[in-house]
Short mmCIF file of C-alpha atoms in Angstrom, two decimals:
data_model
loop_
_atom_site.label_atom_id
_atom_site.label_comp_id
_atom_site.label_asym_id
_atom_site.label_seq_id
_atom_site.Cartn_x
_atom_site.Cartn_y
_atom_site.Cartn_z
CA MET A 1 -0.01 -0.02 0.26
CA ASP A 2 1.25 3.34 -1.04
CA ALA A 3 0.76 4.94 2.29
CA ARG A 4 3.06 8.03 3.99
CA ILE A 5 4.55 6.83 7.24
CA LEU A 6 6.02 8.97 9.81
CA LEU A 7 8.39 6.89 11.71
CA VAL A 8 9.24 8.50 15.57
CA GLU A 9 11.40 6.98 17.88
CA ASP A 10 14.68 8.52 19.68
CA ASP A 11 16.82 5.48 19.67
CA ASN A 12 18.58 5.19 16.48
CA THR A 13 19.08 1.56 16.16
CA THR A 14 15.51 0.89 17.00
CA ARG A 15 14.48 3.76 14.32
CA GLN A 16 16.74 2.73 11.29
CA LEU A 17 15.48 -1.58 11.97
CA LEU A 18 11.48 -0.60 11.81
CA ALA A 19 12.33 2.13 9.01
CA SER A 20 13.89 -0.85 6.88
CA VAL A 21 10.81 -3.15 7.80
CA LEU A 22 8.07 -0.22 6.73
CA ILE A 23 10.28 0.73 3.50
CA ASP A 24 10.70 -3.35 2.57
CA ALA A 25 7.34 -3.30 2.66
CA GLY A 26 6.76 -0.91 0.02
CA TYR A 27 5.34 2.37 2.56
CA GLN A 28 7.05 6.32 1.49
CA VAL A 29 8.50 6.44 5.01
CA THR A 30 9.73 9.77 7.01
CA THR A 31 11.71 9.50 10.36
CA ALA A 32 11.88 11.73 13.11
CA ALA A 33 14.31 11.28 15.97
CA ASN A 34 12.35 13.16 18.87
CA GLY A 35 9.17 14.42 19.19
CA THR A 36 10.04 17.73 18.74
CA GLU A 37 11.42 16.80 15.04
CA ALA A 38 7.83 15.15 14.49
CA LEU A 39 6.08 17.97 15.60
CA GLN A 40 7.79 20.05 12.70
CA LEU A 41 6.95 18.02 10.29
CA LEU A 42 3.22 17.46 11.19
CA GLU A 43 3.36 21.17 10.49
CA GLN A 44 5.07 20.96 6.73
CA GLU A 45 4.07 17.63 5.46
CA SER A 46 0.60 15.52 5.19
CA PHE A 47 1.01 11.63 6.71
CA ASP A 48 -1.35 8.40 6.43
CA VAL A 49 0.21 7.05 9.67
CA VAL A 50 2.29 8.23 12.42
CA VAL A 51 4.28 5.56 14.61
CA THR A 52 5.83 7.06 17.33
CA ASP A 53 7.73 5.61 20.65
CA ILE A 54 5.56 6.69 23.81
CA ARG A 55 8.93 7.65 25.84
CA MET A 56 10.85 10.05 24.37
CA ARG A 57 12.64 13.32 26.25
CA GLU A 58 11.17 16.92 26.48
CA ILE A 59 7.72 15.84 23.55
CA ASP A 60 6.53 12.56 24.36
CA GLY A 61 4.62 10.13 22.05
CA ILE A 62 1.11 11.46 23.69
CA GLU A 63 2.20 15.00 22.89
CA VAL A 64 2.95 13.65 19.63
CA LEU A 65 -0.90 11.94 19.13
CA SER A 66 -2.34 14.81 20.07
CA ALA A 67 -0.54 17.61 17.41
CA ALA A 68 -1.87 14.98 15.15
CA ARG A 69 -4.85 14.46 16.26
CA ASN A 70 -5.52 18.40 16.09
CA ILE A 71 -4.85 18.30 12.27
CA ARG A 72 -8.00 18.92 9.81
CA PHE A 73 -7.30 15.81 8.44
CA PRO A 74 -5.69 13.64 11.00
CA PRO A 75 -3.46 10.38 10.26
CA GLU A 76 -3.71 7.13 12.58
CA VAL A 77 -1.16 6.97 15.06
CA ILE A 78 0.35 3.66 16.35
CA LEU A 79 2.16 4.02 19.76
CA LEU A 80 5.56 1.99 20.35
CA THR A 81 5.04 0.99 24.02
CA GLY A 82 7.21 -0.85 26.51
CA TYR A 83 5.62 -2.70 29.75
CA GLY A 84 6.20 0.55 31.75
CA SER A 85 3.92 2.82 30.10
CA LEU A 86 1.41 0.12 28.77
CA GLU A 87 -1.32 1.43 30.89
CA THR A 88 -0.23 4.88 29.18
CA ALA A 89 -0.84 3.56 25.69
CA VAL A 90 -4.29 1.91 26.68
CA ALA A 91 -5.47 5.41 28.01
CA ALA A 92 -4.00 7.03 24.58
CA LEU A 93 -6.60 4.68 22.42
CA ARG A 94 -9.69 6.40 24.72
CA CYS A 95 -7.85 9.76 22.90
CA GLY A 96 -8.07 8.88 19.57
CA ALA A 97 -5.01 6.49 18.86
CA PHE A 98 -5.39 3.70 16.51
CA ASN A 99 -3.24 0.91 18.33
CA TYR A 100 -0.31 0.13 20.51
CA LEU A 101 2.13 -2.29 20.09
CA LEU A 102 4.29 -3.11 22.55
CA LYS A 103 7.83 -3.08 22.29
CA PRO A 104 10.18 -5.27 21.03
CA CYS A 105 7.58 -5.79 18.31
CA LEU A 106 7.73 -8.37 15.20
CA SER A 107 7.74 -7.22 11.45
CA ALA A 108 5.04 -8.98 10.99
CA GLU A 109 3.12 -7.30 14.09
CA LEU A 110 4.45 -4.08 12.88
CA LEU A 111 3.82 -4.35 9.26
CA GLU A 112 -0.12 -5.95 10.24
CA CYS A 113 -0.85 -3.07 11.98
CA VAL A 114 0.19 -0.38 9.77
CA GLU A 115 -1.58 -1.99 6.87
CA SER A 116 -4.82 -1.91 9.42
CA ALA A 117 -3.99 1.92 10.23
CA ALA A 118 -3.47 2.85 6.45
CA VAL A 119 -6.76 0.78 5.31
CA ARG A 120 -8.45 2.94 7.58
CA ARG A 121 -7.28 6.40 6.99
CA LEU A 122 -7.70 5.31 3.02
CA ARG A 123 -11.14 4.91 4.01
CA GLU A 124 -11.56 8.22 5.52
CA ARG A 125 -10.08 9.52 2.65
CA ARG A 126 -12.45 8.32 0.92
CA ARG A 127 -15.72 9.37 2.83
CA ILE A 128 -14.37 12.77 3.23
CA ALA A 129 -14.23 13.22 -0.74
CA ALA A 130 -17.56 11.68 -0.73
CA LEU A 131 -18.95 14.64 1.50
CA GLN A 132 -17.06 16.89 -1.00
CA VAL A 133 -18.54 15.60 -3.99
CA ILE A 134 -21.95 15.95 -2.41
CA ALA A 135 -21.63 18.99 -0.75
CA GLN A 136 -20.42 20.52 -4.28
CA GLU A 137 -23.82 18.70 -5.92
CA PHE A 138 -25.92 21.25 -3.36
CA ALA A 139 -23.98 24.32 -3.40
CA PRO A 140 -26.38 26.27 -6.07
CA TYR A 141 -29.58 25.18 -3.76
CA PRO A 142 -30.61 26.73 -0.78
CA ARG A 143 -30.09 25.52 2.52
CA GLU A 144 -33.39 24.23 3.03
CA GLU A 145 -33.76 22.80 -0.60
CA ALA A 146 -30.64 21.01 -0.12
CA MET A 147 -31.95 19.64 3.88
CA ALA A 148 -34.44 19.26 2.40
CA ALA A 149 -33.47 16.49 -0.58
CA ILE A 150 -31.25 14.58 1.90
CA ALA A 151 -33.64 14.61 4.52
CA PRO A 152 -35.12 10.91 5.58
CA GLY A 153 -38.85 10.84 3.91
CA ALA A 154 -38.48 14.14 2.25
CA PRO A 155 -41.20 14.88 -0.19
CA HIS A 156 -39.07 16.76 -2.49
CA GLY A 157 -35.69 15.48 -4.09
CA ARG A 158 -33.85 12.54 -2.91
CA GLU A 159 -35.43 10.04 -0.57
CA LEU A 160 -32.51 8.25 1.14
CA GLY A 161 -35.22 6.54 4.22
CA ALA A 162 -34.09 6.25 7.90
CA PRO A 163 -31.42 3.76 8.41
CA ARG A 164 -31.98 0.35 9.82
CA PRO A 165 -31.14 0.11 13.31
CA GLU A 166 -27.78 -1.43 13.45
CA PRO A 167 -27.53 -4.78 16.08
CA ARG A 168 -25.51 -4.15 19.05
CA SER A 169 -24.22 -7.77 18.63
CA LEU A 170 -22.87 -10.55 16.61
CA GLN A 171 -22.79 -14.02 18.35
CA VAL A 172 -21.78 -17.55 16.87
CA GLY A 173 -22.00 -20.19 19.36
CA GLU A 174 -19.42 -19.20 22.29
CA LEU A 175 -17.98 -16.53 19.60
CA ARG A 176 -19.48 -12.83 20.95
CA LEU A 177 -18.66 -9.68 18.91
CA ASP A 178 -19.77 -6.62 20.39
CA LEU A 179 -20.46 -3.81 17.53
CA PHE A 180 -20.36 -1.13 19.49
CA GLN A 181 -17.40 -1.46 21.50
CA HIS A 182 -15.32 -3.45 18.39
CA THR A 183 -14.22 -6.03 21.58
CA ALA A 184 -14.83 -10.12 20.99
CA THR A 185 -15.34 -12.80 23.82
CA PHE A 186 -15.51 -16.46 23.78
CA ALA A 187 -16.81 -18.05 26.27
CA ALA A 188 -17.11 -14.88 28.43
CA ARG A 189 -13.96 -14.44 27.95
CA PRO A 190 -12.17 -11.57 26.30
CA LEU A 191 -10.05 -11.79 23.02
CA SER A 192 -7.33 -9.86 21.88
CA LEU A 193 -7.87 -9.38 18.11
CA THR A 194 -6.36 -6.87 15.71
CA PRO A 195 -8.48 -5.04 13.60
CA ILE A 196 -8.32 -6.89 10.60
CA GLU A 197 -8.71 -10.03 12.72
CA TYR A 198 -11.92 -8.70 14.30
CA ALA A 199 -13.42 -7.26 10.91
CA PHE A 200 -12.74 -10.64 9.82
CA LEU A 201 -14.86 -12.32 12.48
CA CYS A 202 -17.40 -9.76 12.00
CA CYS A 203 -17.38 -10.68 8.27
CA LEU A 204 -17.99 -14.13 8.57
CA ALA A 205 -20.47 -13.76 11.47
CA GLU A 206 -22.73 -11.95 9.73
CA THR A 207 -23.64 -15.06 7.60
CA PRO A 208 -22.73 -18.05 9.71
CA GLY A 209 -22.34 -21.23 7.92
CA ARG A 210 -22.09 -19.27 5.02
CA VAL A 211 -18.95 -19.61 2.69
CA GLN A 212 -17.48 -16.07 2.02
CA ARG A 213 -15.39 -15.94 -0.73
CA TYR A 214 -11.77 -14.44 0.05
CA THR A 215 -11.82 -11.47 -2.08
CA GLU A 216 -15.49 -10.69 -0.46
CA ILE A 217 -13.38 -11.01 2.80
CA VAL A 218 -10.29 -8.63 1.56
CA HIS A 219 -12.72 -6.08 0.53
CA ARG A 220 -14.32 -5.92 3.86
CA THR A 221 -11.10 -6.39 5.88
CA HIS A 222 -8.28 -4.39 3.76
CA GLY A 223 -11.04 -2.38 1.73
CA TYR A 224 -10.11 -3.05 -1.43
CA LEU A 225 -10.25 -5.42 -4.52
CA ALA A 226 -7.82 -7.76 -4.68
CA ASN A 227 -8.17 -11.01 -7.06
CA ASP A 228 -8.59 -14.99 -5.37
CA ALA A 229 -4.61 -15.58 -5.14
CA GLU A 230 -4.16 -12.30 -3.65
CA ALA A 231 -6.37 -12.61 -0.94
CA GLN A 232 -5.86 -15.88 -0.20
CA VAL A 233 -2.81 -14.97 0.55
CA LEU A 234 -3.69 -11.55 2.44
CA LEU A 235 -5.88 -14.10 5.00
CA ARG A 236 -3.66 -16.62 5.06
CA TRP A 237 -1.19 -15.35 7.94
CA HIS A 238 -4.63 -13.72 9.95
CA VAL A 239 -6.47 -16.93 9.96
CA ARG A 240 -3.66 -18.93 11.05
CA ASN A 241 -3.25 -16.57 13.86
CA LEU A 242 -7.22 -16.57 14.57
CA ARG A 243 -7.34 -20.14 15.10
CA ARG A 244 -4.51 -20.09 17.65
CA LYS A 245 -7.17 -17.38 19.44
CA ILE A 246 -10.36 -19.66 18.89
CA PRO A 247 -10.84 -23.65 18.53
CA HIS A 248 -10.60 -24.18 14.73
CA GLU A 249 -13.67 -25.95 14.48
CA TYR A 250 -15.28 -22.57 14.42
CA LEU A 251 -13.41 -21.60 11.35
CA ILE A 252 -13.19 -23.60 8.35
CA THR A 253 -11.63 -23.24 5.22
CA VAL A 254 -13.57 -23.82 1.66
CA ARG A 255 -10.17 -25.11 -0.31
CA SER A 256 -9.78 -22.78 -3.43
CA THR A 257 -13.14 -20.65 -2.39
CA GLY A 258 -12.96 -19.41 1.04
CA TYR A 259 -14.04 -19.62 4.75
CA LEU A 260 -16.47 -19.74 7.06
CA LEU A 261 -17.55 -19.58 10.75
CA VAL A 262 -19.88 -21.89 11.99
CA ASP A 263 -21.19 -22.97 15.26
CA PRO A 264 -19.91 -26.65 15.87
CA GLU A 265 -23.04 -27.86 17.90
CA HIS A 266 -25.95 -25.94 15.65
CA THR A 267 -24.97 -24.49 12.41
CA ALA A 268 -25.85 -25.69 8.93
CA ILE A 269 -23.34 -25.19 6.49
CA VAL A 270 -24.33 -24.15 3.36
CA LEU A 271 -22.23 -24.46 0.37
CA GLU A 272 -23.07 -22.26 -2.68
#
């Protein structure tokens, strides 16, 4: 994915190592050796994702997060933290951080987290672009007419209709996905899921027992279109991780087609 990354890390060796991993994955990477440099770069340039250490002298990662969130079109922010500042990182999620990674983190974990953040950023850019198109389309009309055109049940203009109420959660056997809190439990025990793993399970849990094709899942989890071979490769690693977190019999592979989620005790399998 062609995303612009700002990497903020005050340890030279760690900064060079992480930058190398991101560059090899195809990202455009700008580095900052401290929080002061990071704030200057955020003022001068546009980034899709900021990856920043929390503990830095003078200006720390939380201040970098705050500055990034105040930008008009803010980038997603991933925090790098040691166990000593883990509580701070968790609190920062409530302040708008996308996610956090424990140091030292594996290259695969870094790339998965950055990919998820970049996908969300891309979706937000598309949403903003769509809103701008709508605004331009209704610009010639007086405010009252424009609001009437988009209001549910409006007698004039385009009638969009009232949105359907969304379910609070999805349940498949002992797996429960909270759609409001974006959390998951199995047998009432919390599951530690990455954003892509959570989106993957939500996609399958909407139609338990029914096969979802590789390409359909990737469109939901990654936000772009891929062919079957590409989609299968993208999902394989996530499926391997999920099978460490929920029983194997819940997540079934249909060879050369896709995956499905089942309640082993009750769900009938539908192959189409």
